[in-house]
Short mmCIF file of N, CA and C in Angstrom, two decimals:
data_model
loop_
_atom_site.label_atom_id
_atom_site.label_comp_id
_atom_site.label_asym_id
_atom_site.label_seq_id
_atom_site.Cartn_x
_atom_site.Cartn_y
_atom_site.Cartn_z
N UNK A 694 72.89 148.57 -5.59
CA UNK A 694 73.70 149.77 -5.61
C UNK A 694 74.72 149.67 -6.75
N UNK A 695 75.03 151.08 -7.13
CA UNK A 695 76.04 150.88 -8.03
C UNK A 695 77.39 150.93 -8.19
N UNK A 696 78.25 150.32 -8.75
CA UNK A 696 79.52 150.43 -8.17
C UNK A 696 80.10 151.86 -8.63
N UNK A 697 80.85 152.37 -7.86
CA UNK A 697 81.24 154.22 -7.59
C UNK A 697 82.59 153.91 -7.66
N UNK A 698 83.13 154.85 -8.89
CA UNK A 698 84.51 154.98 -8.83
C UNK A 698 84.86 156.65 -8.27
N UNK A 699 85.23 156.62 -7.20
CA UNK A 699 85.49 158.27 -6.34
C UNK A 699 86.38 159.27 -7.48
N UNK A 700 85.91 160.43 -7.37
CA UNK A 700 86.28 161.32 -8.38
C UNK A 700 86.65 162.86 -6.79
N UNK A 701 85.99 162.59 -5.89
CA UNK A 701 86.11 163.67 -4.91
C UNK A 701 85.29 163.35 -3.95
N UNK A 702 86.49 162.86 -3.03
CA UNK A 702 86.38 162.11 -1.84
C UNK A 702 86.92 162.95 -0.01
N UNK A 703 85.75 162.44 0.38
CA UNK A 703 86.35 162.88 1.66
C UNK A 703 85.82 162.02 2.82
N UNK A 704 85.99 162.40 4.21
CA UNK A 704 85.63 161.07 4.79
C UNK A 704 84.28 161.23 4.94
N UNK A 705 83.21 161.69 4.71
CA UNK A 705 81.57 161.81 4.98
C UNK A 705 80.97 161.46 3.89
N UNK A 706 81.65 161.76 2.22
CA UNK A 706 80.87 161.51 1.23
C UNK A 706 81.79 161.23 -0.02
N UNK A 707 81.38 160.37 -0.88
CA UNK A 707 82.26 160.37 -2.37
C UNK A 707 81.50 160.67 -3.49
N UNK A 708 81.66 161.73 -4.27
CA UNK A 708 81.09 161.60 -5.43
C UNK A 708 81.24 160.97 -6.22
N UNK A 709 80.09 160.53 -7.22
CA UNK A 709 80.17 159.59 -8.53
C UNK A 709 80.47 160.03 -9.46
N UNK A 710 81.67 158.84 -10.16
CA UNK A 710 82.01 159.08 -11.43
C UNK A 710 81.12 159.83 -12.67
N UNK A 711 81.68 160.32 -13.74
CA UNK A 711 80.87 161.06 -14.59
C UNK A 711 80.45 159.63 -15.41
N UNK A 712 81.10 158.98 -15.42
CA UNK A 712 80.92 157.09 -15.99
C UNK A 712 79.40 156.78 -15.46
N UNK A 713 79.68 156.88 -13.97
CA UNK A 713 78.26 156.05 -13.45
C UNK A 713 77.10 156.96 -13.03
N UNK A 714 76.79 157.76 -13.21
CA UNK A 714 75.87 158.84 -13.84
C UNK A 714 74.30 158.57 -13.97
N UNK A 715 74.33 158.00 -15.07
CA UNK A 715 73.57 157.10 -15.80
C UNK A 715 72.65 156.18 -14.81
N UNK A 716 73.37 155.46 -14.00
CA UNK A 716 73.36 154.03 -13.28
C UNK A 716 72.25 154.47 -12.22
N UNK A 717 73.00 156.14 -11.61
CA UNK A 717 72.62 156.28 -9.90
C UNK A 717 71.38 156.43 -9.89
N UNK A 718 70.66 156.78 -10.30
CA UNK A 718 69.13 157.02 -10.02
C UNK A 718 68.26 155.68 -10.03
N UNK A 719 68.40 154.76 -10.96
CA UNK A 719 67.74 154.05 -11.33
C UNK A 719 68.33 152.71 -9.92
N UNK A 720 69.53 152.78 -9.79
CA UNK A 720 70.09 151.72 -9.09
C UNK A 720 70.14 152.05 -7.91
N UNK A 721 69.87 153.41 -7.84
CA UNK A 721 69.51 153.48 -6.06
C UNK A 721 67.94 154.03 -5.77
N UNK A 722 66.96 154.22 -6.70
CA UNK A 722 65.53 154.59 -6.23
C UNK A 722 64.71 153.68 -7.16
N UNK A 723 65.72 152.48 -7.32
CA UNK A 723 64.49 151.46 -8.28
C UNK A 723 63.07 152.48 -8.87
N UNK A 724 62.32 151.55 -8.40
CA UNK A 724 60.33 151.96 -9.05
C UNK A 724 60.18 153.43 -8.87
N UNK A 725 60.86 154.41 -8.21
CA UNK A 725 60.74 155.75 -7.69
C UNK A 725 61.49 156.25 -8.43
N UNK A 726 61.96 156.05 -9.26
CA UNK A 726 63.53 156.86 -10.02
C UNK A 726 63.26 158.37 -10.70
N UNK A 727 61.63 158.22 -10.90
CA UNK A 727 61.08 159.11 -12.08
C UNK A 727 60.55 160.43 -10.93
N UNK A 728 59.92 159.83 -10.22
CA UNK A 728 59.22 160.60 -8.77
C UNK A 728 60.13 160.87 -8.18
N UNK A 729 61.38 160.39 -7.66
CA UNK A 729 62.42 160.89 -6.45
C UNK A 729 62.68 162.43 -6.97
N UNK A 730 63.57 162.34 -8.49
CA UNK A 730 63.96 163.18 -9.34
C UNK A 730 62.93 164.39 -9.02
N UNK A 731 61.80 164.14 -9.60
CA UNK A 731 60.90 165.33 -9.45
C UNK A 731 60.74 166.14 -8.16
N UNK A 732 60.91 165.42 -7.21
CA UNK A 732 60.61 165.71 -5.98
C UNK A 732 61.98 166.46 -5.23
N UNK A 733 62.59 165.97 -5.50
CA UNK A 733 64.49 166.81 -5.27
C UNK A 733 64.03 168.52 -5.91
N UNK A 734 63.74 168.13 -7.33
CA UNK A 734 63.63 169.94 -7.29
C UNK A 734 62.64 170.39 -7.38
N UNK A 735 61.36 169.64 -6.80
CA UNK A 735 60.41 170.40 -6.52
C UNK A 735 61.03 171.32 -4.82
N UNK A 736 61.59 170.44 -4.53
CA UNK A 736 61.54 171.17 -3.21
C UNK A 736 63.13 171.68 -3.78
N UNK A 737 63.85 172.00 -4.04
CA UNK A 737 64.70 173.27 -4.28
C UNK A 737 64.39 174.01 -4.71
N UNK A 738 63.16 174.07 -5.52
CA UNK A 738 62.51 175.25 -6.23
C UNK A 738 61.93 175.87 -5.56
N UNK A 739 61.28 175.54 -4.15
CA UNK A 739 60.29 176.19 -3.17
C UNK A 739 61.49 176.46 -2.21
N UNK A 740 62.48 175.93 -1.96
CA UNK A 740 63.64 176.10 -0.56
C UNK A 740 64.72 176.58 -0.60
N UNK A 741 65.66 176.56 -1.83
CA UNK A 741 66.64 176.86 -2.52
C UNK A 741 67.09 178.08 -2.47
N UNK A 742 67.03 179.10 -2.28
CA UNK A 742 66.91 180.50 -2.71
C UNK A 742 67.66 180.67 -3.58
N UNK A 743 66.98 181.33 -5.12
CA UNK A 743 67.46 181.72 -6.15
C UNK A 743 67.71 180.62 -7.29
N UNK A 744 67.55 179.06 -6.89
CA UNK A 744 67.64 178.31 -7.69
C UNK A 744 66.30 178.12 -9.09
N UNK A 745 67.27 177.99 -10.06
CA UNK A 745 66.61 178.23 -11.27
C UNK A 745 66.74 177.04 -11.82
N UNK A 746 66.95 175.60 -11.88
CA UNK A 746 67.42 174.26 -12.13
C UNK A 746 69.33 174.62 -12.32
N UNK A 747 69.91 173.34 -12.52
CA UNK A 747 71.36 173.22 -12.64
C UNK A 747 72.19 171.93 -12.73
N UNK A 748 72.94 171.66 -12.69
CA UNK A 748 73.74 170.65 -12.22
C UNK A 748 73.89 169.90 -11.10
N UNK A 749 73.21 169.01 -10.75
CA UNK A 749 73.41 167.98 -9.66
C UNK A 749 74.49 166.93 -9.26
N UNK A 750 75.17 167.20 -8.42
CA UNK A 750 76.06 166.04 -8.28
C UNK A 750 75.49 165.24 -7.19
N UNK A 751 75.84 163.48 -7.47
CA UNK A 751 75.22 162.61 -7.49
C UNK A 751 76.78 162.08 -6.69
N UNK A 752 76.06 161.75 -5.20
CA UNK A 752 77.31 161.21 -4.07
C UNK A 752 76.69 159.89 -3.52
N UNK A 753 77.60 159.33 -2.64
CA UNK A 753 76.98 158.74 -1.42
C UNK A 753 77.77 158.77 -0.58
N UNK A 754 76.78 158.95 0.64
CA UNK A 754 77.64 159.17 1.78
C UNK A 754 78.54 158.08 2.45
N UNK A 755 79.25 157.92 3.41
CA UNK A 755 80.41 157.28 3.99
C UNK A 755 79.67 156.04 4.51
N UNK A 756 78.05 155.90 4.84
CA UNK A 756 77.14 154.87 5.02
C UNK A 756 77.11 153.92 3.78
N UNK A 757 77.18 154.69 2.97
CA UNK A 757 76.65 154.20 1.02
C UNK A 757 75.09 154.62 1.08
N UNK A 758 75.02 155.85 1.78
CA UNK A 758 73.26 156.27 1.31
C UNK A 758 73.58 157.40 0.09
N UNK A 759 72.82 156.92 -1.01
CA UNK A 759 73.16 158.07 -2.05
C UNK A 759 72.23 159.02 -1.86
N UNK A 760 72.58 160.47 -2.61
CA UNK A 760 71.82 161.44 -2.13
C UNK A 760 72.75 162.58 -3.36
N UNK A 761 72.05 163.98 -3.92
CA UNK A 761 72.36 164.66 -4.40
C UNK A 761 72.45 166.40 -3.56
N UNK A 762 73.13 166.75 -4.98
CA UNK A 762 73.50 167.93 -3.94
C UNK A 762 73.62 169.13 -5.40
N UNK A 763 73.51 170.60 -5.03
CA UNK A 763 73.24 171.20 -6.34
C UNK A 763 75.08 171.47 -6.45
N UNK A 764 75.66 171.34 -7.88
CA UNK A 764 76.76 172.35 -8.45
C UNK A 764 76.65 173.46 -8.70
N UNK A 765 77.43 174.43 -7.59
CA UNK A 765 77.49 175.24 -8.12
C UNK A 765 78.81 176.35 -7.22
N UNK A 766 79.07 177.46 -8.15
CA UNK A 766 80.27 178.32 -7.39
C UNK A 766 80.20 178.76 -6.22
N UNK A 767 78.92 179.10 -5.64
CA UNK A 767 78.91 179.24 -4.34
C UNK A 767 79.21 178.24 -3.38
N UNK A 768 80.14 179.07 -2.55
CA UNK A 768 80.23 178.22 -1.40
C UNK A 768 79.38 177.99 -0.34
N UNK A 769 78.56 179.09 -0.16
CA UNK A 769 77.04 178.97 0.68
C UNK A 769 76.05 179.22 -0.50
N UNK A 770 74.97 178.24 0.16
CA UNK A 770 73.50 178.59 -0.14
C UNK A 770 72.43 178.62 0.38
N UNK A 771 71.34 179.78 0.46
CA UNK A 771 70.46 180.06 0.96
C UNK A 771 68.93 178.57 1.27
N UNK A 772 69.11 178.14 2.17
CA UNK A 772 67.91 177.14 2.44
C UNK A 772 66.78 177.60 3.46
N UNK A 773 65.77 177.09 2.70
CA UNK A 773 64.90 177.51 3.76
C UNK A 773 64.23 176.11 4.25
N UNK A 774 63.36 176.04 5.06
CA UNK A 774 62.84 174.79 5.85
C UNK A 774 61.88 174.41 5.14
N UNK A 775 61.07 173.91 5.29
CA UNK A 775 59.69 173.02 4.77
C UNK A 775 58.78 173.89 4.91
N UNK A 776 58.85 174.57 5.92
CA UNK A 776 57.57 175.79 6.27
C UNK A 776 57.54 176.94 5.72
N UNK A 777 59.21 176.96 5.46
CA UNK A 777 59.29 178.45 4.74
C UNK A 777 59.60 179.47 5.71
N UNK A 778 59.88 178.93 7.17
CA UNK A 778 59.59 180.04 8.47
C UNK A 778 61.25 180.45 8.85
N UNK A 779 62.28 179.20 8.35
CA UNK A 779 63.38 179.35 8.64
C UNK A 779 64.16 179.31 7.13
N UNK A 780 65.53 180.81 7.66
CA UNK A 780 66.22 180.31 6.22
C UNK A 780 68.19 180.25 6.78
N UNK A 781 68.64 179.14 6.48
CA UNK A 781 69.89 179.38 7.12
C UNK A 781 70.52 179.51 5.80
N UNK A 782 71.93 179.77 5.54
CA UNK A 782 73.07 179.64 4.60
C UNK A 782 73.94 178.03 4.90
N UNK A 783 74.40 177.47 4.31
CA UNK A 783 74.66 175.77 4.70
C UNK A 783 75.56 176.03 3.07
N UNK A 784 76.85 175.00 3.07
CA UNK A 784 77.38 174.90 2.17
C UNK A 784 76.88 173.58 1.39
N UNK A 785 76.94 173.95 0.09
CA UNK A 785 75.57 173.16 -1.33
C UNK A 785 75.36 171.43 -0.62
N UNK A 786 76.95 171.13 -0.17
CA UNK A 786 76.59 169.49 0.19
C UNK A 786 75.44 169.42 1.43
N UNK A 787 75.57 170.23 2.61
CA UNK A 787 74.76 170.09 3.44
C UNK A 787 73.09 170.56 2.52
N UNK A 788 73.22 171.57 2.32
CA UNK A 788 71.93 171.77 1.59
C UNK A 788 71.51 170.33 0.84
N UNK A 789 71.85 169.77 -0.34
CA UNK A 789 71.78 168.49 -0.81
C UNK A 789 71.11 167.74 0.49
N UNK A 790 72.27 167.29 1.06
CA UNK A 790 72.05 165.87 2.48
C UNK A 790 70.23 166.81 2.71
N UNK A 791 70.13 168.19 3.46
CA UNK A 791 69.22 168.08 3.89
C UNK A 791 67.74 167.97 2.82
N UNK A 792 67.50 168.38 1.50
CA UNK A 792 66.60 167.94 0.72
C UNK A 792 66.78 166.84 0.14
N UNK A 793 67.80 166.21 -0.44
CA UNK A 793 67.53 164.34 -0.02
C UNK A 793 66.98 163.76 1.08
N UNK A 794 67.09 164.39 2.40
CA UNK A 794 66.41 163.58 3.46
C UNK A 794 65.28 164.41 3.47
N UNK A 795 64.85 165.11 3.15
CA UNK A 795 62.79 165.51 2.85
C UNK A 795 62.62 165.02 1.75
N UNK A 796 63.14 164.46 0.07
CA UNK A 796 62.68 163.69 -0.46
C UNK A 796 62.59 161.98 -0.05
N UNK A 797 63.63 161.97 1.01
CA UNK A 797 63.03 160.21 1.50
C UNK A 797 61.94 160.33 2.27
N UNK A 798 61.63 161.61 2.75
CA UNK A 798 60.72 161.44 4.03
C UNK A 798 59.50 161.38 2.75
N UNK A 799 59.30 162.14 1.77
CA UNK A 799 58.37 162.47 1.24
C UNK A 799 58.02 161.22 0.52
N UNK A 800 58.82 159.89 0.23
CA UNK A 800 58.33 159.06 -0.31
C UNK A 800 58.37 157.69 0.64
N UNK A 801 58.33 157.79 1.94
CA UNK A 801 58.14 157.01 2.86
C UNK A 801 56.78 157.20 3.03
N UNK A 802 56.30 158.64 2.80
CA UNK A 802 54.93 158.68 3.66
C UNK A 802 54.39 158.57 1.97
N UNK A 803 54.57 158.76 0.71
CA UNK A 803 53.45 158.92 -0.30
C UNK A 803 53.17 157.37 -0.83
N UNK A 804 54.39 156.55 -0.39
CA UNK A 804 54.34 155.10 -0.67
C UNK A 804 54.86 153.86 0.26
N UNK A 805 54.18 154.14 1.23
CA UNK A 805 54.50 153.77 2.57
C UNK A 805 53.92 152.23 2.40
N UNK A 806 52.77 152.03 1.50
CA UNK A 806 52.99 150.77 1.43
C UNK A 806 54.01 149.57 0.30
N UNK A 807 54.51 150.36 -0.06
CA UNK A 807 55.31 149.36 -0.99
C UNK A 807 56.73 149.72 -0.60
N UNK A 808 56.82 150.70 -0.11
CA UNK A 808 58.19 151.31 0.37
C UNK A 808 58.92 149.40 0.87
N UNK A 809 60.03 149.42 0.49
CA UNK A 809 61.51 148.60 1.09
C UNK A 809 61.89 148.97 2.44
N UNK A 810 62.31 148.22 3.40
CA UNK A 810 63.08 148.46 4.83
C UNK A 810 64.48 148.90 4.07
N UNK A 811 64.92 149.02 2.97
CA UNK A 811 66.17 149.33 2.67
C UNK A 811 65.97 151.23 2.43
N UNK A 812 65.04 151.26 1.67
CA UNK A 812 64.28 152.77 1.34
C UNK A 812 64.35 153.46 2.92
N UNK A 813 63.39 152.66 3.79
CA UNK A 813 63.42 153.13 5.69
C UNK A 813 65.04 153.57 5.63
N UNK A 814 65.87 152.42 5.69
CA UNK A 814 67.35 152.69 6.10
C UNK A 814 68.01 153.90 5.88
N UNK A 815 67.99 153.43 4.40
CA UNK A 815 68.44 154.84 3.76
C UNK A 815 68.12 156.37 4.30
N UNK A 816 66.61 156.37 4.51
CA UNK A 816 66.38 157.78 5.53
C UNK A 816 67.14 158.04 6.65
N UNK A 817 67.14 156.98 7.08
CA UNK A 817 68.03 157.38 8.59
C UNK A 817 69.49 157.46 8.29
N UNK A 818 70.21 156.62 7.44
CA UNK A 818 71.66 156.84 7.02
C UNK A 818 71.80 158.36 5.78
N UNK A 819 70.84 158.65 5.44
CA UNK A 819 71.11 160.02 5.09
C UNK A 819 70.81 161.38 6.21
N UNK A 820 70.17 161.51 7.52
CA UNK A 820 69.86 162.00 8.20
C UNK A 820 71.07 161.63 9.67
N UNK A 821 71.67 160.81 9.71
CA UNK A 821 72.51 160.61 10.22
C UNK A 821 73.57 161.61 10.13
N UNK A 822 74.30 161.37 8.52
CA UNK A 822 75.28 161.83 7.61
C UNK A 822 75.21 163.11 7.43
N UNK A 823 73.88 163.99 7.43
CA UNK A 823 73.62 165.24 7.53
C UNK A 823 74.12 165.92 8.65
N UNK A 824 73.57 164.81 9.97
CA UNK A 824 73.93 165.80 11.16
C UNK A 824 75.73 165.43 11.41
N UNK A 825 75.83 164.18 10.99
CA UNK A 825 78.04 164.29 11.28
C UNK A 825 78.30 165.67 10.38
N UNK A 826 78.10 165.61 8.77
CA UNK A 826 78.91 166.66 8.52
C UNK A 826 78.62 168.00 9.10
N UNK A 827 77.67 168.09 9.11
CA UNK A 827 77.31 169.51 9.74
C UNK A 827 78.10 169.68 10.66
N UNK A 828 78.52 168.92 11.52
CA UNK A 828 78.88 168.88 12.81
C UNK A 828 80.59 169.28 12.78
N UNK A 829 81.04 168.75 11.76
CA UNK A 829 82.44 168.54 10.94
C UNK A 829 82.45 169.62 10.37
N UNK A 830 81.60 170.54 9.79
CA UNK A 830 81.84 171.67 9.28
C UNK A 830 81.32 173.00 9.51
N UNK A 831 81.24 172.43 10.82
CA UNK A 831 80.45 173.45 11.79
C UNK A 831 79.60 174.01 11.17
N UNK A 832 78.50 173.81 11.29
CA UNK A 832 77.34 173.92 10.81
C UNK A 832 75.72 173.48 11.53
N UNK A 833 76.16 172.77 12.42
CA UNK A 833 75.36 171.77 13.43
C UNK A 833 73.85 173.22 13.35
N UNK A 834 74.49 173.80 14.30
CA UNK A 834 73.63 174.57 14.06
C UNK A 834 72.29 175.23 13.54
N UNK A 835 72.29 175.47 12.36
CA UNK A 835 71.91 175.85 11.20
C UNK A 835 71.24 174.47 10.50
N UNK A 836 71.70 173.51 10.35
CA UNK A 836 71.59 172.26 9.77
C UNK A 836 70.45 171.87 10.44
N UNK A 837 70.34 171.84 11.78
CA UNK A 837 69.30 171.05 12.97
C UNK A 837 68.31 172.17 12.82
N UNK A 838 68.34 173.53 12.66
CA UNK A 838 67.38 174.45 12.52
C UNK A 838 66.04 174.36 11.25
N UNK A 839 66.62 173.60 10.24
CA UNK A 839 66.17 173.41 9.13
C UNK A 839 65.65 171.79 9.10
N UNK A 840 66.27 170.95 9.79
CA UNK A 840 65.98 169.47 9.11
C UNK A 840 65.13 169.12 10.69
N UNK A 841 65.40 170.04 11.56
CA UNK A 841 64.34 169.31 13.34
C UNK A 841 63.06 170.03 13.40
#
């Protein structure tokens, strides 16, 4: 992992310095770094509503599971589920937490044999972290509608 100097902090998640940037991908998705990436906005591109690519900010949560989330002025954004059957509004960090935890799921099952018990962890400490904040920002709701 890489060392994180907090730039915007709260108690569920800290974002990474504009310094360590560089570092987070590679130092938290080792051999996957190239595939995770792709896979984050493949699925915002299909779930996202209205997302056209952008700015990613690059956190980890209060566990130390890193995970991204889109920048941007809205305070809500339109998500839809995996199926496409559900669409809630969730503010950008929850959106993030919940397509970081379908890109771990998605590379647990596409490389399930080389996958790390640390890679396992990480799923569950980002799926954890999804359902506290939600819960913290009232959102539970909506959040469990999309990620259960």
């Amino acid at each position: 992992m890489c060392s994180i100097t907090p730039i915007d902090s709260n108690p569920h998640y800290t974002i990474v310095h504009e310094k360590d940037r560089l570092d987070f991908i590679p130092n938290n998705f080792s051999i996957f770094l190239l595939w995770f990436e792709d896979v984050i906005v493949n699925i915002a591109e299909k779930q996202l509503g209205n997302y056209t690519g952008g700015y990613w900010e690059f956190a980890h949560t209060s566990n130390n599971a890193p995970f991204m989330f889109l920048k941007t002025s809205d305070e809500l954004v339109t998500l839809s589920s995996a199926d496409g059957c559900i669409t809630r509004q969730l503010p950008t960090v929850l959106a993030g937490l919940a397509i970081t935890s379908q890109a771990y799921q998605a590379l647990l099952f596409k490389h399930r044999d080389s996958i790390s018990e640390a890679h396992c962890d990480l799923y569950y400490h980002i799926s954890e972290e999804g359902r506290r904040l939600a819960e913290a920002m009232e959102f539970s709701k909506e959040y469990f509608d999309l990620t259960n």
